[in-house]
Amino acid sequence: MPSKAQNSNKNEKQAAVYPPIPTVSALRFEKFARLSVAGDNEDESSVIGTLNEKRLHAVIKNYLCDDTSKQEITVFDGNKKSRIAADVLVDGQIYEVQTGGFFPLRHKIQRYLAETEYRVTVVAPVAHVKYLRWIDPASGSISERHRSPKKVGVTSLAKELYWLRDFLADERFSIKVLLLEMEEFRMQDGWGNGGKRGSNRFDRIPLSLLAEIELQTSADYAKYFLPNALTENFTAADYSRASGIRGKAAYSMIKILCDMGLIFPADKIGRAQGYRKLKMEN
């Protein structure tokens, strides 16, 4: 089992690849995060969950553009089911804020890129630092917050990127990853461990912006999804160990990296399919 010192070094190496967020951007994000929660005189239990996922969505929309006349803009008109509206449309740029999986975005993104001249960016929040609080479903009481030991980064999106793989090479498409400090409230309504296993998430409150990552070019994907620790020839198992991306997500990411020309299928290594890294010029 890795020691605390080894885990600390690993976290430091992971954090080092994320560019520092400009102070003005951090303060701007925190401004809208503060506006999303009640004042000090409000009773906490009466406020938590009043906006649910809309709270996180609204904070990010306002961070991107606080002019409400440029939010929820109809791009394709139609009835209630066929109408397509952009979360933010400003200066020829569409932003789609996605606080969940990427699968539901496929149709919108395809139409934006095929039928308009707009640049399109999917904005994905990731809870890089998370504090957990538990709500007793019987009494409504809320526990003190405890920091989760897990630090989640850009690679947590590997599984979801598969759904947008057809658009990743389009020069008008990009993904903006916001690494956030967040407070998560969960109902203690599951089983085992005092009702915490299998519990339902109730609300997420963004606290601060820690880093902002742009994924647009193949070099961007190489930086975050193609670990330096990989040897020139490797297998999917090697990739999984080096990247920390597990299961189907690892195979999905390998396919994406192949499509981008960053890696290539090679001779088998033992019984496993081998891959070869593209030699990148310094």
Short mmCIF file of N, CA, C and O in Angstrom, two decimals, residues 140-229:
data_model
loop_
_atom_site.label_atom_id
_atom_site.label_comp_id
_atom_site.label_asym_id
_atom_site.label_seq_id
_atom_site.Cartn_x
_atom_site.Cartn_y
_atom_site.Cartn_z
N GLY A 140 -33.91 15.76 8.94
CA GLY A 140 -33.50 16.88 8.11
C GLY A 140 -32.21 17.53 8.57
O GLY A 140 -31.75 18.51 7.98
N SER A 141 -31.59 17.01 9.62
CA SER A 141 -30.35 17.58 10.14
C SER A 141 -29.20 17.34 9.16
O SER A 141 -29.19 16.33 8.43
N ILE A 142 -28.24 18.25 9.15
CA ILE A 142 -27.12 18.19 8.21
C ILE A 142 -25.82 18.06 9.00
O ILE A 142 -25.57 18.82 9.94
N SER A 143 -25.00 17.11 8.62
CA SER A 143 -23.75 16.86 9.33
C SER A 143 -22.71 17.94 9.03
O SER A 143 -22.86 18.73 8.09
N GLU A 144 -21.67 17.98 9.85
CA GLU A 144 -20.52 18.83 9.55
C GLU A 144 -19.85 18.28 8.29
O GLU A 144 -19.95 17.10 7.97
N ARG A 145 -19.15 19.15 7.58
CA ARG A 145 -18.55 18.69 6.34
C ARG A 145 -17.21 18.00 6.59
O ARG A 145 -16.47 18.36 7.50
N HIS A 146 -16.94 16.99 5.74
CA HIS A 146 -15.68 16.26 5.79
C HIS A 146 -15.10 16.23 4.38
O HIS A 146 -15.82 15.97 3.42
N ARG A 147 -13.82 16.48 4.29
CA ARG A 147 -13.17 16.51 2.97
C ARG A 147 -12.97 15.10 2.43
O ARG A 147 -12.47 14.22 3.14
N SER A 148 -13.39 14.89 1.19
CA SER A 148 -13.18 13.60 0.55
C SER A 148 -11.69 13.41 0.27
O SER A 148 -11.02 14.34 -0.19
N PRO A 149 -11.16 12.22 0.52
CA PRO A 149 -9.73 11.99 0.26
C PRO A 149 -9.39 11.91 -1.23
O PRO A 149 -8.24 12.03 -1.62
N LYS A 150 -10.40 11.70 -2.07
CA LYS A 150 -10.16 11.55 -3.51
C LYS A 150 -10.01 12.92 -4.17
O LYS A 150 -10.77 13.84 -3.88
N LYS A 151 -9.01 13.04 -5.05
CA LYS A 151 -8.84 14.23 -5.87
C LYS A 151 -9.12 13.85 -7.31
O LYS A 151 -8.36 13.07 -7.89
N VAL A 152 -10.17 14.39 -7.87
CA VAL A 152 -10.59 14.03 -9.22
C VAL A 152 -10.10 15.09 -10.19
O VAL A 152 -10.21 16.29 -9.93
N GLY A 153 -9.54 14.64 -11.32
CA GLY A 153 -9.00 15.58 -12.30
C GLY A 153 -9.61 15.42 -13.67
O GLY A 153 -10.69 14.84 -13.84
N VAL A 154 -8.92 15.93 -14.67
CA VAL A 154 -9.41 15.93 -16.05
C VAL A 154 -9.66 14.51 -16.56
O VAL A 154 -10.61 14.27 -17.31
N THR A 155 -8.84 13.55 -16.14
CA THR A 155 -8.99 12.19 -16.66
C THR A 155 -10.31 11.54 -16.24
O THR A 155 -10.70 10.53 -16.81
N SER A 156 -11.00 12.13 -15.26
CA SER A 156 -12.31 11.58 -14.86
C SER A 156 -13.34 11.70 -15.98
O SER A 156 -14.38 11.06 -15.93
N LEU A 157 -13.04 12.51 -16.99
CA LEU A 157 -13.97 12.69 -18.11
C LEU A 157 -13.75 11.69 -19.24
O LEU A 157 -14.44 11.71 -20.24
N ALA A 158 -12.77 10.79 -19.07
CA ALA A 158 -12.42 9.85 -20.15
C ALA A 158 -13.64 9.07 -20.64
O ALA A 158 -13.84 8.92 -21.86
N LYS A 159 -14.43 8.57 -19.73
CA LYS A 159 -15.60 7.77 -20.12
C LYS A 159 -16.59 8.59 -20.92
O LYS A 159 -17.17 8.11 -21.91
N GLU A 160 -16.79 9.86 -20.54
CA GLU A 160 -17.78 10.70 -21.22
C GLU A 160 -17.29 11.19 -22.58
O GLU A 160 -18.10 11.45 -23.48
N LEU A 161 -16.00 11.35 -22.74
CA LEU A 161 -15.46 11.83 -24.02
C LEU A 161 -15.84 10.93 -25.18
O LEU A 161 -15.94 11.38 -26.33
N TYR A 162 -16.06 9.66 -24.89
CA TYR A 162 -16.42 8.70 -25.93
C TYR A 162 -17.66 9.17 -26.72
O TYR A 162 -17.73 9.00 -27.94
N TRP A 163 -18.63 9.78 -26.01
CA TRP A 163 -19.87 10.19 -26.66
C TRP A 163 -19.66 11.38 -27.60
O TRP A 163 -20.48 11.61 -28.50
N LEU A 164 -18.59 12.13 -27.41
CA LEU A 164 -18.32 13.30 -28.26
C LEU A 164 -17.14 13.07 -29.20
O LEU A 164 -16.64 14.00 -29.80
N ARG A 165 -16.73 11.81 -29.35
CA ARG A 165 -15.51 11.50 -30.10
C ARG A 165 -15.58 11.97 -31.55
O ARG A 165 -14.54 12.30 -32.15
N ASP A 166 -16.78 12.02 -32.14
CA ASP A 166 -16.91 12.43 -33.54
C ASP A 166 -16.62 13.91 -33.74
O ASP A 166 -16.43 14.35 -34.88
N PHE A 167 -16.61 14.69 -32.66
CA PHE A 167 -16.44 16.14 -32.78
C PHE A 167 -15.08 16.64 -32.31
O PHE A 167 -14.75 17.80 -32.52
N LEU A 168 -14.31 15.78 -31.68
CA LEU A 168 -13.08 16.24 -31.02
C LEU A 168 -12.05 16.81 -32.00
O LEU A 168 -11.26 17.68 -31.62
N ALA A 169 -12.08 16.36 -33.25
CA ALA A 169 -11.11 16.85 -34.23
C ALA A 169 -11.58 18.11 -34.95
O ALA A 169 -10.80 18.72 -35.69
N ASP A 170 -12.82 18.51 -34.72
CA ASP A 170 -13.36 19.70 -35.39
C ASP A 170 -12.73 20.95 -34.79
O ASP A 170 -12.75 21.14 -33.57
N GLU A 171 -12.17 21.80 -35.63
CA GLU A 171 -11.46 22.99 -35.13
C GLU A 171 -12.40 23.99 -34.45
O GLU A 171 -11.93 24.89 -33.73
N ARG A 172 -13.71 23.85 -34.68
CA ARG A 172 -14.67 24.76 -34.03
C ARG A 172 -15.18 24.21 -32.70
O ARG A 172 -16.00 24.85 -32.05
N PHE A 173 -14.72 23.04 -32.31
CA PHE A 173 -15.22 22.40 -31.08
C PHE A 173 -14.12 22.32 -30.03
O PHE A 173 -12.95 22.05 -30.34
N SER A 174 -14.50 22.55 -28.80
CA SER A 174 -13.55 22.40 -27.69
C SER A 174 -14.30 22.04 -26.42
O SER A 174 -15.54 22.14 -26.35
N ILE A 175 -13.55 21.62 -25.42
CA ILE A 175 -14.10 21.31 -24.10
C ILE A 175 -13.33 22.15 -23.08
O ILE A 175 -12.10 22.20 -23.10
N LYS A 176 -14.06 22.81 -22.21
CA LYS A 176 -13.47 23.59 -21.13
C LYS A 176 -13.78 22.85 -19.83
O LYS A 176 -14.94 22.68 -19.47
N VAL A 177 -12.74 22.41 -19.14
CA VAL A 177 -12.89 21.69 -17.88
C VAL A 177 -12.64 22.66 -16.72
O VAL A 177 -11.58 23.30 -16.67
N LEU A 178 -13.62 22.78 -15.84
CA LEU A 178 -13.46 23.64 -14.66
C LEU A 178 -13.23 22.74 -13.45
O LEU A 178 -14.11 21.97 -13.06
N LEU A 179 -12.02 22.80 -12.90
CA LEU A 179 -11.73 22.05 -11.68
C LEU A 179 -12.17 22.91 -10.50
O LEU A 179 -11.67 24.02 -10.31
N LEU A 180 -13.12 22.39 -9.73
CA LEU A 180 -13.77 23.18 -8.69
C LEU A 180 -13.55 22.62 -7.30
O LEU A 180 -13.30 21.42 -7.12
N GLU A 181 -13.67 23.51 -6.33
CA GLU A 181 -13.84 23.11 -4.94
C GLU A 181 -15.35 23.13 -4.71
O GLU A 181 -16.00 24.14 -4.99
N MET A 182 -15.91 22.00 -4.28
CA MET A 182 -17.36 21.89 -4.16
C MET A 182 -17.77 21.25 -2.85
O MET A 182 -17.04 20.42 -2.30
N GLU A 183 -18.96 21.62 -2.41
CA GLU A 183 -19.57 21.01 -1.24
C GLU A 183 -20.74 20.18 -1.74
O GLU A 183 -21.61 20.69 -2.45
N GLU A 184 -20.72 18.89 -1.40
CA GLU A 184 -21.77 17.99 -1.87
C GLU A 184 -22.62 17.51 -0.70
O GLU A 184 -22.10 17.07 0.31
N PHE A 185 -23.92 17.61 -0.88
CA PHE A 185 -24.88 17.15 0.12
C PHE A 185 -25.52 15.87 -0.38
O PHE A 185 -26.00 15.80 -1.51
N ARG A 186 -25.53 14.84 0.46
CA ARG A 186 -26.11 13.55 0.10
C ARG A 186 -27.11 13.12 1.16
O ARG A 186 -26.91 13.34 2.37
N MET A 187 -28.21 12.52 0.68
CA MET A 187 -29.19 11.96 1.60
C MET A 187 -28.64 10.67 2.20
O MET A 187 -28.08 9.85 1.47
N GLN A 188 -28.80 10.49 3.49
CA GLN A 188 -28.33 9.27 4.15
C GLN A 188 -29.43 8.22 4.04
O GLN A 188 -29.98 7.74 5.04
N ASP A 189 -29.73 7.85 2.77
CA ASP A 189 -30.89 7.00 2.49
C ASP A 189 -30.49 5.69 1.82
O ASP A 189 -31.34 5.02 1.22
N GLY A 190 -29.21 5.35 1.88
CA GLY A 190 -28.76 4.13 1.23
C GLY A 190 -28.76 2.95 2.19
O GLY A 190 -29.59 2.86 3.10
N TRP A 191 -27.83 2.04 1.99
CA TRP A 191 -27.74 0.87 2.84
C TRP A 191 -26.30 0.75 3.34
O TRP A 191 -25.36 1.24 2.71
N GLY A 192 -26.09 0.12 4.43
CA GLY A 192 -24.75 -0.10 4.96
C GLY A 192 -24.04 1.19 5.31
O GLY A 192 -24.37 2.27 4.81
N ASN A 193 -23.08 1.10 6.22
CA ASN A 193 -22.29 2.25 6.65
C ASN A 193 -23.18 3.44 7.02
O ASN A 193 -22.94 4.58 6.62
N GLY A 194 -24.22 3.14 7.79
CA GLY A 194 -25.11 4.21 8.25
C GLY A 194 -25.94 4.84 7.16
O GLY A 194 -26.31 6.02 7.23
N GLY A 195 -26.26 4.06 6.11
CA GLY A 195 -27.10 4.58 5.03
C GLY A 195 -26.33 5.35 3.97
O GLY A 195 -26.93 6.04 3.15
N LYS A 196 -24.99 5.23 3.94
CA LYS A 196 -24.19 6.00 2.99
C LYS A 196 -23.92 5.26 1.68
O LYS A 196 -23.73 5.89 0.65
N ARG A 197 -23.93 3.93 1.73
CA ARG A 197 -23.71 3.17 0.49
C ARG A 197 -24.97 3.22 -0.37
O ARG A 197 -26.06 2.94 0.10
N GLY A 198 -24.80 3.60 -1.63
CA GLY A 198 -25.95 3.69 -2.52
C GLY A 198 -26.83 4.89 -2.23
O GLY A 198 -27.99 4.92 -2.65
N SER A 199 -26.30 5.90 -1.55
CA SER A 199 -27.09 7.08 -1.21
C SER A 199 -27.33 7.97 -2.43
O SER A 199 -26.63 7.86 -3.44
N ASN A 200 -28.29 8.86 -2.32
CA ASN A 200 -28.63 9.77 -3.42
C ASN A 200 -28.04 11.15 -3.17
O ASN A 200 -28.12 11.68 -2.06
N ARG A 201 -27.47 11.72 -4.23
CA ARG A 201 -26.96 13.09 -4.13
C ARG A 201 -28.13 14.06 -4.11
O ARG A 201 -29.07 13.94 -4.90
N PHE A 202 -28.07 15.03 -3.22
CA PHE A 202 -29.17 15.99 -3.07
C PHE A 202 -28.84 17.34 -3.69
O PHE A 202 -29.69 17.99 -4.28
N ASP A 203 -27.62 17.79 -3.52
CA ASP A 203 -27.26 19.12 -4.01
C ASP A 203 -25.74 19.24 -4.09
O ASP A 203 -25.01 18.53 -3.42
N ARG A 204 -25.28 20.14 -4.96
CA ARG A 204 -23.86 20.47 -5.04
C ARG A 204 -23.71 21.98 -5.07
O ARG A 204 -24.37 22.66 -5.87
N ILE A 205 -22.85 22.50 -4.22
CA ILE A 205 -22.62 23.93 -4.15
C ILE A 205 -21.17 24.23 -4.54
O ILE A 205 -20.25 23.79 -3.86
N PRO A 206 -20.96 24.96 -5.64
CA PRO A 206 -19.59 25.32 -6.02
C PRO A 206 -19.05 26.39 -5.08
O PRO A 206 -19.76 27.34 -4.74
N LEU A 207 -17.80 26.24 -4.66
CA LEU A 207 -17.19 27.18 -3.74
C LEU A 207 -16.13 28.05 -4.40
O LEU A 207 -16.10 29.26 -4.19
N SER A 208 -15.25 27.43 -5.18
CA SER A 208 -14.19 28.20 -5.82
C SER A 208 -13.69 27.48 -7.07
O SER A 208 -13.87 26.27 -7.22
N LEU A 209 -13.06 28.26 -7.95
CA LEU A 209 -12.48 27.74 -9.18
C LEU A 209 -10.98 27.54 -8.97
O LEU A 209 -10.27 28.48 -8.62
N LEU A 210 -10.51 26.30 -9.17
CA LEU A 210 -9.11 25.97 -8.90
C LEU A 210 -8.26 25.94 -10.17
O LEU A 210 -7.07 26.24 -10.12
N ALA A 211 -8.85 25.55 -11.28
CA ALA A 211 -8.12 25.52 -12.55
C ALA A 211 -9.12 25.47 -13.70
O ALA A 211 -10.26 25.05 -13.53
N GLU A 212 -8.66 25.93 -14.84
CA GLU A 212 -9.50 25.96 -16.04
C GLU A 212 -8.68 25.37 -17.18
O GLU A 212 -7.64 25.92 -17.56
N ILE A 213 -9.13 24.23 -17.71
CA ILE A 213 -8.36 23.47 -18.69
C ILE A 213 -9.09 23.49 -20.04
O ILE A 213 -10.28 23.20 -20.11
N GLU A 214 -8.36 23.82 -21.09
CA GLU A 214 -8.92 23.79 -22.44
C GLU A 214 -8.46 22.52 -23.16
O GLU A 214 -7.26 22.23 -23.20
N LEU A 215 -9.41 21.79 -23.71
CA LEU A 215 -9.12 20.63 -24.54
C LEU A 215 -9.60 20.93 -25.95
O LEU A 215 -10.81 20.97 -26.21
N GLN A 216 -8.66 21.19 -26.83
CA GLN A 216 -9.03 21.51 -28.21
C GLN A 216 -8.14 20.84 -29.23
O GLN A 216 -8.62 20.26 -30.20
N THR A 217 -6.84 20.87 -29.02
CA THR A 217 -5.91 20.28 -29.98
C THR A 217 -5.47 18.89 -29.52
O THR A 217 -5.66 18.52 -28.36
N SER A 218 -4.87 18.17 -30.44
CA SER A 218 -4.36 16.84 -30.08
C SER A 218 -3.28 16.96 -29.00
O SER A 218 -3.15 16.07 -28.16
N ALA A 219 -2.53 18.05 -29.01
CA ALA A 219 -1.51 18.26 -27.98
C ALA A 219 -2.13 18.39 -26.60
O ALA A 219 -1.56 17.93 -25.60
N ASP A 220 -3.33 19.00 -26.52
CA ASP A 220 -4.03 19.12 -25.24
C ASP A 220 -4.40 17.73 -24.71
O ASP A 220 -4.23 17.45 -23.52
N TYR A 221 -4.90 16.88 -25.59
CA TYR A 221 -5.29 15.53 -25.17
C TYR A 221 -4.07 14.70 -24.81
O TYR A 221 -4.12 13.90 -23.87
N ALA A 222 -2.97 14.91 -25.53
CA ALA A 222 -1.74 14.19 -25.21
C ALA A 222 -1.25 14.59 -23.81
O ALA A 222 -0.79 13.74 -23.04
N LYS A 223 -1.35 15.87 -23.49
CA LYS A 223 -0.86 16.36 -22.20
C LYS A 223 -1.58 15.72 -21.03
O LYS A 223 -0.96 15.37 -20.02
N TYR A 224 -2.90 15.56 -21.15
CA TYR A 224 -3.68 15.10 -20.00
C TYR A 224 -4.06 13.62 -20.06
O TYR A 224 -4.41 13.05 -19.03
N PHE A 225 -4.01 13.01 -21.24
CA PHE A 225 -4.49 11.63 -21.36
C PHE A 225 -3.43 10.65 -21.88
O PHE A 225 -3.73 9.48 -22.06
N LEU A 226 -2.22 11.13 -22.13
CA LEU A 226 -1.15 10.24 -22.61
C LEU A 226 0.04 10.40 -21.66
O LEU A 226 0.92 11.24 -21.88
N PRO A 227 0.08 9.61 -20.59
CA PRO A 227 1.09 9.79 -19.55
C PRO A 227 2.52 9.63 -20.06
O PRO A 227 2.80 8.76 -20.89
N ASN A 228 3.41 10.46 -19.55
CA ASN A 228 4.83 10.35 -19.90
C ASN A 228 5.42 9.02 -19.44
O ASN A 228 6.41 8.54 -20.00
N ALA A 229 4.81 8.44 -18.41
CA ALA A 229 5.34 7.19 -17.84
C ALA A 229 5.16 6.00 -18.78
O ALA A 229 5.80 4.97 -18.59
#
